[in-house]
Short mmCIF file of C-alpha atoms and ligand atoms in Angstrom, two decimals:
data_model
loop_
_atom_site.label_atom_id
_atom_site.label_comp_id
_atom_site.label_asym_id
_atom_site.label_seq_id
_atom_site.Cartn_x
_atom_site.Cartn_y
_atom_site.Cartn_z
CA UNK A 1 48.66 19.82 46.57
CA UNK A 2 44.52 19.33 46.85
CA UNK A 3 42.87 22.35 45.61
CA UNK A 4 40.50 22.54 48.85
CA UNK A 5 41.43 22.21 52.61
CA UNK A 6 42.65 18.43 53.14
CA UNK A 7 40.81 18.77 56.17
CA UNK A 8 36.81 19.97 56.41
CA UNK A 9 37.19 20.87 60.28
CA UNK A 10 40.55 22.74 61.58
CA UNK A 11 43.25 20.47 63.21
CA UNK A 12 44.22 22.38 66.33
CA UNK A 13 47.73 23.15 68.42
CA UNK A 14 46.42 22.59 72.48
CA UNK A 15 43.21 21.56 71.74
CA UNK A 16 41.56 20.77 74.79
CA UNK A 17 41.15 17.18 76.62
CA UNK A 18 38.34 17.19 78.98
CA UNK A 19 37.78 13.79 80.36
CA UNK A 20 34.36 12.81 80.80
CA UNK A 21 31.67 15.45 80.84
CA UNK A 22 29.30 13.24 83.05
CA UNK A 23 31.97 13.26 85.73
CA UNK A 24 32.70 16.94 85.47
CA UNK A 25 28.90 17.50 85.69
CA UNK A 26 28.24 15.85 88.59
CA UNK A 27 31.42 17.64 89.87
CA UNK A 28 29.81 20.77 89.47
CA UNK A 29 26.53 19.71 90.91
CA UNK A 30 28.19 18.43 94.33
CA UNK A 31 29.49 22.28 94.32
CA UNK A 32 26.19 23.62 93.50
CA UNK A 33 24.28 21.70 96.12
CA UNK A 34 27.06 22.50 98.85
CA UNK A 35 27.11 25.93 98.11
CA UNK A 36 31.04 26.01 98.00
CA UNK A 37 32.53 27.40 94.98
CA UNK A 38 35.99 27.99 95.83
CA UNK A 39 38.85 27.00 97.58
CA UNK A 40 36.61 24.00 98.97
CA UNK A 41 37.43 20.36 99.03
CA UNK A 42 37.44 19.78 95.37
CA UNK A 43 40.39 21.96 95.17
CA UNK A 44 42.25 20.55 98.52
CA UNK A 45 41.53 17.11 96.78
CA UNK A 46 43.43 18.35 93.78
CA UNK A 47 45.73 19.01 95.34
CA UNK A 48 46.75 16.18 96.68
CA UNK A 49 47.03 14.77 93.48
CA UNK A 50 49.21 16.97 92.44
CA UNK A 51 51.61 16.80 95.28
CA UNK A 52 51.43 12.84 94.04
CA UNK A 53 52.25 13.11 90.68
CA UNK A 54 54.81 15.45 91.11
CA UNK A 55 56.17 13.57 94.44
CA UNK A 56 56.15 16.74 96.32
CA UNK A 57 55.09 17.34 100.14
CA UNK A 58 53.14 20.68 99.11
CA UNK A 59 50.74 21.98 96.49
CA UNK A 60 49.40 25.14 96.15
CA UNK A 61 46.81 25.27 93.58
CA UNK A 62 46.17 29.16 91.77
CA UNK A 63 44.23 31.00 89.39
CA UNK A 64 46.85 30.16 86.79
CA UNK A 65 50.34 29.60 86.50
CA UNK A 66 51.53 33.35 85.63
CA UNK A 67 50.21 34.40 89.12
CA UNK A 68 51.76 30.93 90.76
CA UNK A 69 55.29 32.27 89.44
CA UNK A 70 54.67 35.14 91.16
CA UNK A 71 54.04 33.99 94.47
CA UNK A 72 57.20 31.26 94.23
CA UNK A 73 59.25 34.47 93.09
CA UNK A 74 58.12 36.48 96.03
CA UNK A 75 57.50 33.77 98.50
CA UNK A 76 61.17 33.25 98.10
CA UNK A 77 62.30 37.00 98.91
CA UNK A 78 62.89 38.18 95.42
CA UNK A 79 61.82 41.51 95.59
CA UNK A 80 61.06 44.49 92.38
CA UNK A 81 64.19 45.53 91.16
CA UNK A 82 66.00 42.29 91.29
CA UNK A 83 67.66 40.71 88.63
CA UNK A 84 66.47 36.95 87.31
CA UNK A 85 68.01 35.01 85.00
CA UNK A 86 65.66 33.23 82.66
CA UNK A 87 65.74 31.75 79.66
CA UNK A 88 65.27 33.70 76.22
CA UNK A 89 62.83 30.77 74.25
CA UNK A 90 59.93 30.36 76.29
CA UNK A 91 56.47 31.79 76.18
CA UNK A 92 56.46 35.16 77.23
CA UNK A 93 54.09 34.62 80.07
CA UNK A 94 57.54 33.85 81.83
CA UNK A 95 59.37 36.84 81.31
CA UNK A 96 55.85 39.02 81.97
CA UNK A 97 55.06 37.19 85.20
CA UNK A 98 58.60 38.48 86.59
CA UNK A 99 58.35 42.00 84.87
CA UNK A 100 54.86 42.54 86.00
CA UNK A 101 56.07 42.28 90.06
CA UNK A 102 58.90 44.81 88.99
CA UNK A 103 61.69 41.83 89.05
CA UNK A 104 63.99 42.10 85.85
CA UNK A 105 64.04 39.31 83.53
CA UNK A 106 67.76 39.10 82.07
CA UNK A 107 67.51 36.32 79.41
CA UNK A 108 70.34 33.71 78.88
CA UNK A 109 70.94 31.66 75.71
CA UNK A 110 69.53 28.07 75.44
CA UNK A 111 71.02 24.71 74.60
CA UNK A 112 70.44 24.03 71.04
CA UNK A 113 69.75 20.83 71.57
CA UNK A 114 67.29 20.69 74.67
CA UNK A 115 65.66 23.92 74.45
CA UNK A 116 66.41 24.63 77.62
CA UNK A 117 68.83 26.59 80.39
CA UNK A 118 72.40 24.99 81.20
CA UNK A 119 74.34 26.19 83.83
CA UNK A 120 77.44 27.05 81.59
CA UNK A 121 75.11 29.79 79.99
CA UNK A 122 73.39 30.61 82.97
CA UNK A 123 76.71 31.42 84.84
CA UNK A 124 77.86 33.91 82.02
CA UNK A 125 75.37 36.36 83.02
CA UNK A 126 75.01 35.92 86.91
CA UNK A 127 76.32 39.36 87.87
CA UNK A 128 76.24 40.60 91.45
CA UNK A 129 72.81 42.20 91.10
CA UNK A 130 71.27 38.39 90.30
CA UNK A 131 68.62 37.32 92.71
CA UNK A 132 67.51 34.36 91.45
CA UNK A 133 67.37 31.99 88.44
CA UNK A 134 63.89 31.01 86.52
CA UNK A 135 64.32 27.74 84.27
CA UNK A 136 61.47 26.08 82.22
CA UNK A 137 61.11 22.69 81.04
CA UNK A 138 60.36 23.59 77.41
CA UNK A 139 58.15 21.18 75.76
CA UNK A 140 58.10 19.69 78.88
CA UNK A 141 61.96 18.12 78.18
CA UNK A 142 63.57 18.72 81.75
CA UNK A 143 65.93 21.08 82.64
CA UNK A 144 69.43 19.55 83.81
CA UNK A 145 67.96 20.15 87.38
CA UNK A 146 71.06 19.03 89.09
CA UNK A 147 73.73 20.76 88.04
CA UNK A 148 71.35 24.36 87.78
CA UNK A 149 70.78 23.52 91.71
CA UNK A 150 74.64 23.10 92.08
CA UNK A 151 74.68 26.75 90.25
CA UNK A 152 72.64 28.46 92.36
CA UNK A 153 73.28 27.10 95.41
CA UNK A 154 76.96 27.87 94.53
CA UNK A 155 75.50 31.31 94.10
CA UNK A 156 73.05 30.96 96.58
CA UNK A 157 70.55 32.64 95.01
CA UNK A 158 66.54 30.93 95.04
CA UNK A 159 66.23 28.22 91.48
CA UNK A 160 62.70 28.36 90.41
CA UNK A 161 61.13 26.67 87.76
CA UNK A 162 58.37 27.47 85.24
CA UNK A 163 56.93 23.77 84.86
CA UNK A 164 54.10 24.92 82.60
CA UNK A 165 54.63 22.47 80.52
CA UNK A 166 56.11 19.82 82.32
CA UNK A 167 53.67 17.60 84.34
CA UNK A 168 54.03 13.57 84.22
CA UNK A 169 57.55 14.43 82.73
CA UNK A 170 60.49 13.23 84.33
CA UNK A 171 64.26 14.08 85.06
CA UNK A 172 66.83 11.44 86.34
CA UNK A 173 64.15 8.82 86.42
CA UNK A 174 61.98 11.59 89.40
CA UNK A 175 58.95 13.48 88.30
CA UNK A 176 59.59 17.17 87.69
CA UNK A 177 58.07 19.19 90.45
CA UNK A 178 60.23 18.09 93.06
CA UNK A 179 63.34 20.15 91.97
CA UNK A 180 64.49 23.69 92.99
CA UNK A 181 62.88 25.57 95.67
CA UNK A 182 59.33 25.10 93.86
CA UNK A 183 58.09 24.45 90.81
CA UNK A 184 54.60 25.85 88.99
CA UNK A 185 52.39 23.84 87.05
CA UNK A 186 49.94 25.25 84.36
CA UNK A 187 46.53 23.76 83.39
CA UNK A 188 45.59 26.52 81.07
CA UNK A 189 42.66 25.08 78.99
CA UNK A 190 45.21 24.45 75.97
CA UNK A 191 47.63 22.56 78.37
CA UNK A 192 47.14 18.63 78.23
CA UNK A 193 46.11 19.14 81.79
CA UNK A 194 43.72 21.41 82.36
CA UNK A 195 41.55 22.91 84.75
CA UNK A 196 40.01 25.39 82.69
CA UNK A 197 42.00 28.21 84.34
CA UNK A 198 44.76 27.18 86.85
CA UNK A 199 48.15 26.51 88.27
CA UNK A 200 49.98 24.83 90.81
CA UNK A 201 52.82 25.97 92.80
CA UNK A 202 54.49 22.68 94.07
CA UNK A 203 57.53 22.27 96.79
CA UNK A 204 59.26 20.11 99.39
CA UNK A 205 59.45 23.17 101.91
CA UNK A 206 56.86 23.19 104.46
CA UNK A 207 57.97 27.03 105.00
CA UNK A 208 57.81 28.49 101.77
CA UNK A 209 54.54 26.76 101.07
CA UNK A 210 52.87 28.02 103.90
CA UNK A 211 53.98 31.80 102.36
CA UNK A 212 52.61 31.10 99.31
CA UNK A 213 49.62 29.64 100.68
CA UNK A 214 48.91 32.92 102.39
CA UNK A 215 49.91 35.00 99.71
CA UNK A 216 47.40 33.52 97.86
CA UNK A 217 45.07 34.71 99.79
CA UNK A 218 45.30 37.87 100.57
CA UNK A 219 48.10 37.05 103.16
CA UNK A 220 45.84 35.21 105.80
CA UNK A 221 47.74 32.54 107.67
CA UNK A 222 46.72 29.49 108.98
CA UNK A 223 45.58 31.20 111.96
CA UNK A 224 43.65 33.74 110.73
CA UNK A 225 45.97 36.63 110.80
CA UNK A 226 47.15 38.78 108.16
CA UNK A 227 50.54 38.30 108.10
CA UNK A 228 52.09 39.39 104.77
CA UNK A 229 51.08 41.22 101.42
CA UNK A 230 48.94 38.65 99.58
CA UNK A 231 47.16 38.85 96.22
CA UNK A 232 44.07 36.84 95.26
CA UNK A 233 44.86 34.17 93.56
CA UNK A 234 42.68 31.17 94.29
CA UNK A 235 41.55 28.51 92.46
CA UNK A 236 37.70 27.65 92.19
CA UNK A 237 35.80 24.42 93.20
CA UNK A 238 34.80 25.01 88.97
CA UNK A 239 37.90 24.82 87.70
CA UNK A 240 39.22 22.13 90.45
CA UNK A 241 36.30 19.88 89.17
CA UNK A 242 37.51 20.57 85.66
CA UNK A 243 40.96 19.51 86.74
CA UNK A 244 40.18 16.21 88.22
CA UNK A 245 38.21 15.41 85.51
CA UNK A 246 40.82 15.77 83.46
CA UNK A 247 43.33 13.95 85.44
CA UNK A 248 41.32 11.24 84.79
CA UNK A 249 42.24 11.32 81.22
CA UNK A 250 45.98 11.99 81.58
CA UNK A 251 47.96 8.79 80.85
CA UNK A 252 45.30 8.02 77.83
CA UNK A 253 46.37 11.52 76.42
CA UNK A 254 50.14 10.73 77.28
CA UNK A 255 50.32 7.31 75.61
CA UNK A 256 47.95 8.88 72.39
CA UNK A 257 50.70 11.99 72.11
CA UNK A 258 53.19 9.30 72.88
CA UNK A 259 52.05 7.40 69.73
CA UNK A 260 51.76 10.30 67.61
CA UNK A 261 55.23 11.15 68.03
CA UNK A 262 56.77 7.96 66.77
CA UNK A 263 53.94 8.86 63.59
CA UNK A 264 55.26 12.17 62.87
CA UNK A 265 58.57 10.74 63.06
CA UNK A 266 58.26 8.25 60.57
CA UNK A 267 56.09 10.72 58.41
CA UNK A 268 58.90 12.96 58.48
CA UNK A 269 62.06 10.94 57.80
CA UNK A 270 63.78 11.99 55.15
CA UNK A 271 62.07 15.39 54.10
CA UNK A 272 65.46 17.77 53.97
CA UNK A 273 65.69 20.31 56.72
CA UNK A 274 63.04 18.91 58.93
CA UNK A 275 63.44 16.92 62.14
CA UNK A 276 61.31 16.32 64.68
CA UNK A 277 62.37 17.67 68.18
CA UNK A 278 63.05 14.72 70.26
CA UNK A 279 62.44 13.95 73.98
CA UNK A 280 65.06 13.54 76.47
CA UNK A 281 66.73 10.14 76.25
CA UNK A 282 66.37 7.82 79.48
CA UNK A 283 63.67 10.06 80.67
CA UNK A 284 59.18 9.66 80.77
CA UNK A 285 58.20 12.21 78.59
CA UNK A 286 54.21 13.96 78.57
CA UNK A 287 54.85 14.30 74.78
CA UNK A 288 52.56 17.75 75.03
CA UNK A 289 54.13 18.99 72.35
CA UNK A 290 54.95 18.03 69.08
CA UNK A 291 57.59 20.32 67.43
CA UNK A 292 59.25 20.03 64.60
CA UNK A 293 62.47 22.32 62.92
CA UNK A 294 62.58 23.59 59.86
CA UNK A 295 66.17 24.65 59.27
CA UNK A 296 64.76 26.88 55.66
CA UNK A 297 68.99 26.87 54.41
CA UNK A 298 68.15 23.05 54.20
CA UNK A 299 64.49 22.91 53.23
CA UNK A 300 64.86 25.82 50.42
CA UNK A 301 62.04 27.10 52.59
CA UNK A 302 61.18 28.84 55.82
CA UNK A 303 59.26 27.80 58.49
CA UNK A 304 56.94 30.69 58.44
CA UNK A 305 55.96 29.25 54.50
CA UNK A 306 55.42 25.87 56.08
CA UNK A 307 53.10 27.66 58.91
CA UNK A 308 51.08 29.33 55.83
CA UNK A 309 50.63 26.51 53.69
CA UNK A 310 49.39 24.17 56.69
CA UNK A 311 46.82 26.32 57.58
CA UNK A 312 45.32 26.48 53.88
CA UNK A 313 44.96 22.88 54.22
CA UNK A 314 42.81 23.94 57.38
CA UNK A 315 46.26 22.56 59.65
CA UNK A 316 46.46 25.31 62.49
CA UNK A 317 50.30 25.21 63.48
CA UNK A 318 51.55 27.41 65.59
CA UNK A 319 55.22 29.18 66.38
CA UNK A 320 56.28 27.88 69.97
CA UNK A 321 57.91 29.71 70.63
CA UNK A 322 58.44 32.94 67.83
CA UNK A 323 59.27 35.28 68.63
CA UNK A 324 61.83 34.88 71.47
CA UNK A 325 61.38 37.06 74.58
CA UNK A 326 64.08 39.15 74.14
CA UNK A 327 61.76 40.42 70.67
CA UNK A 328 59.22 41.13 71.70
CA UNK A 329 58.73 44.50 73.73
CA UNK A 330 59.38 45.92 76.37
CA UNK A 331 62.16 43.75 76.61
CA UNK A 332 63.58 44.41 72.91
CA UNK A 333 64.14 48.22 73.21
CA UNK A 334 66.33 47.26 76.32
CA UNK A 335 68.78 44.86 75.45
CA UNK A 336 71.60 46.49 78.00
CA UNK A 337 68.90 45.44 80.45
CA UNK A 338 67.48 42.02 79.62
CA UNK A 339 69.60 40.74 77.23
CA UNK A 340 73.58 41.21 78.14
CA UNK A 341 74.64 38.99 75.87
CA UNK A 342 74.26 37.66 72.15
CA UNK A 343 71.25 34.59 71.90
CA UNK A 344 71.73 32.59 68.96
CA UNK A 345 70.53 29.50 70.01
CA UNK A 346 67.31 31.17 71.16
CA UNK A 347 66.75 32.78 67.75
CA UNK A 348 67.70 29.86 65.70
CA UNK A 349 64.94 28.11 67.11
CA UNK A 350 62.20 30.73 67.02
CA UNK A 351 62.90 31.29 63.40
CA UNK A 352 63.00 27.71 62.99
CA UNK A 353 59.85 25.51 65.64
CA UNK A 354 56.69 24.62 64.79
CA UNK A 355 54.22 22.78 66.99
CA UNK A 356 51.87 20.91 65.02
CA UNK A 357 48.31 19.27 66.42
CA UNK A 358 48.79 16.07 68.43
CA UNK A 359 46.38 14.95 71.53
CA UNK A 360 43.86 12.06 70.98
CA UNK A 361 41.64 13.31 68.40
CA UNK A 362 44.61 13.27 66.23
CA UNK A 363 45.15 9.79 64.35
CA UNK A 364 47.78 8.21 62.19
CA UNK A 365 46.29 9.06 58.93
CA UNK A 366 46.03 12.82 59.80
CA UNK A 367 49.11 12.87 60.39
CA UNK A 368 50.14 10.86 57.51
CA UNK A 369 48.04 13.78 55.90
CA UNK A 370 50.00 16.63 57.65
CA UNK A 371 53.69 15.21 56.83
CA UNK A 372 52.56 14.60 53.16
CA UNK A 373 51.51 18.42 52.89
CA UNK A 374 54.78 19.17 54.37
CA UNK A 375 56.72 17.26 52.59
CA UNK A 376 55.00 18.00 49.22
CA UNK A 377 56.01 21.78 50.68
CA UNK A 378 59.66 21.64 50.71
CA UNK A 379 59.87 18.99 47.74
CA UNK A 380 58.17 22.29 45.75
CA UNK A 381 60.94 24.36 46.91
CA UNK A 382 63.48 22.50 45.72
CA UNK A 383 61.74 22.23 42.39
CA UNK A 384 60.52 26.03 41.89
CA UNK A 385 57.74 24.86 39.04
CA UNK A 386 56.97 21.59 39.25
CA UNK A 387 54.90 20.51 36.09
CA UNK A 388 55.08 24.02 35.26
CA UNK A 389 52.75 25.08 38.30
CA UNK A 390 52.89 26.74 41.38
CA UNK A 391 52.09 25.01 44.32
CA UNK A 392 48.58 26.33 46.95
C1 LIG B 401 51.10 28.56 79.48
C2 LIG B 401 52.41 29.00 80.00
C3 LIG B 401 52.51 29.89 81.08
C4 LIG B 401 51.32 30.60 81.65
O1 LIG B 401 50.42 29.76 82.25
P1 LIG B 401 48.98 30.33 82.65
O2 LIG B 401 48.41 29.26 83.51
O3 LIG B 401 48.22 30.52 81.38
O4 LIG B 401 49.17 31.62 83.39
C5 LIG B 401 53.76 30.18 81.59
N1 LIG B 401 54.87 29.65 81.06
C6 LIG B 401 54.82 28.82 80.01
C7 LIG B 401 56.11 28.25 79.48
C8 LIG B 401 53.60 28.48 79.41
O5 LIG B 401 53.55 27.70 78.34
#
């Protein structure tokens, strides 16, 4: 292993893509010289952009996403106290955005595989006090939308979705979105969308958008009236511009990630205990994230080793998604509460993911770079001294 960082500038996890500053510039003037700096036309017209790449009727575009989940929560009658099932391996802003409206996450096991909520799991811990079910497209890999619908209709409870992840992704050949009684988008700065700041809560039902819609603002309807609680959760003409901008970008980002997959792939074949996570077969796939497992009985060493040694060589991976939510407090020092029932898949893969950097500043020989360092890593392990020396 090189003595100094293989790279002179960090590599980053989410680093983000902005489009073209001249475009988000003028943007910002038109908003400037209009004088309308939020919830103006910039964000109605992202909107409808949103609607069309998600193939929805309705978008309601938010502050961020953690506040959009709250609105779809409440908008569809799930009130504090309730119970919602939700996945155990996500980012925690899923299980927060629930506890923070006084709804109860209870967190189900994941499919090893996918990453993400089944319905045989998901119907182990229904109970009678279950109001509603949360999935998320981890790594923006879809849900099995379908059969979870079946589920909770069957139940007929509300099936949300935490689609932070999951824009320009796809599920039975339709863009995810359009499943469940809504859907919410992120485009946190470090999402491959972005709009500095933002969200998107996305649906078929003209009813339940119009709630949300006045939710989101304080509870104003259409008409003028108040009509309902409401928070304040716009977005601004700022970040809107920001967004567009960076839709503009979105497919070149897609096919770049797209490409880096099939590098890290290749980079990677072979090295023991470490796969690349793949995408869902049949299915478009944003390629957002690039995760790999490092299954340490395999490698001879542990992800968390891996983690250290990349970011010597100035390679800033990070743990999506370590630890799980059922680990982290409050949750963990109420397990009769939020976690009924054993999650082994969910901890397996916490102890085990690591996203590494992808996007389009990322080319083949970084990560060329980046697999040798790994591989050199777990080649070590198996070889305690090699050459009579201990490895960076
Ligand atoms: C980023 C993220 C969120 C939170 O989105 P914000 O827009 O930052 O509030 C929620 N869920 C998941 C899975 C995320 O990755």
């Amino acid at each position: 292993m090189p003595e100094l960082p293989m790279f002179d500038e960090p590599l980053h996890v989410g680093r983000p893509n902005i489009g073209d500053p001249g475009e988000l510039r003028k943007r910002i003037d038109d908003a400037l010289t209009s004088r309308w700096l939020t919830a103006g036309p910039m964000v109605k017209e992202f909107e409808e952009r949103i609607a069309e790449l998600a193939g929805t009727a309705h978008c309601v575009a938010t502050c961020n996403a953690t506040v959009g989940i709250q609105l779809a929560a409440r908008a569809c009658g799930i009130e504090p106290g309730d119970e919602v099932i939700m996945p155990a391996f996500t980012w925690v802003a899923t299980a927060h955005a629930l506890s923070w409206i006084g709804v109860v996450p209870v967190f189900c096991d994941v499919d090893e595989e996918s990453a993400n909520l089944v319905p045989e799991a998901v119907e182990k811990v229904i109970t009678p006090a279950t109001r509603g079910i949360l999935g998320v497209h981890v790594f923006g890999r879809p849900c099995p939308a379908g059969p979870l619908a079946e589920l909770a209709d069957r139940y007929d409870v509300p099936l949300l979705f935490d689609a932070a992840h999951a824009i320009g992704s796809t599920y039975r050949g339709r863009p995810l979105g359009g499943f469940g009684a809504a859907e919410v988008f992120s485009f946190h700065a470090t999402k491959f969308l972005n709009s500095f700041e933002g969200g998107a809560v996305v649906t078929d039902d003209a009813d339940l958008a119009a709630t949300v819609r006045a939710m989101r603002n304080f509870g104003i309807t259409e008409d003028g009236t108040v009509a309902t609680v409401g928070t304040n959760a716009k977005m601004t003409e700022g970040a809107a511009a920001m967004g567009l901008t960076s839709l503009g970008v979105m497919e070149t980002v897609m096919d770049a990630n797209r490409v880096n997959h099939e590098c890290y792939t290749e980079g990677l074949a072979g090295v023991p205990g470490v796969v690349v996570r793949s995408q869902e077969p049949g299915e478009r796939a944003n390629h957002q994230y690039l995760v790999i497992e490092i299954d340490a009985s395999v490698a001879g060493v542990h992800r968390d080793r891996v983690h250290e040694v990349l970011g010597r060589q100035n390679v800033l991976s990070r743990r999506y998604f370590y630890p799980a939510c059922h680990q982290v407090e409050p949750y963990r020092s109420n397990p009769e509460r939020h976690a009924p029932q054993s999650l082994p898949n969910s901890e397996a893969l916490a102890d085990r993911v690591l996203a590494l950097p992808t996007g389009p500043t990322i080319g083949a020989s970084d990560i060329a770079d980046i697999c040798t360092i790994i591989r050199l890593t777990v080649e070590a392990a198996g070889d305690p001294a090699p050459h009579g020396t201990t490895t960076g």
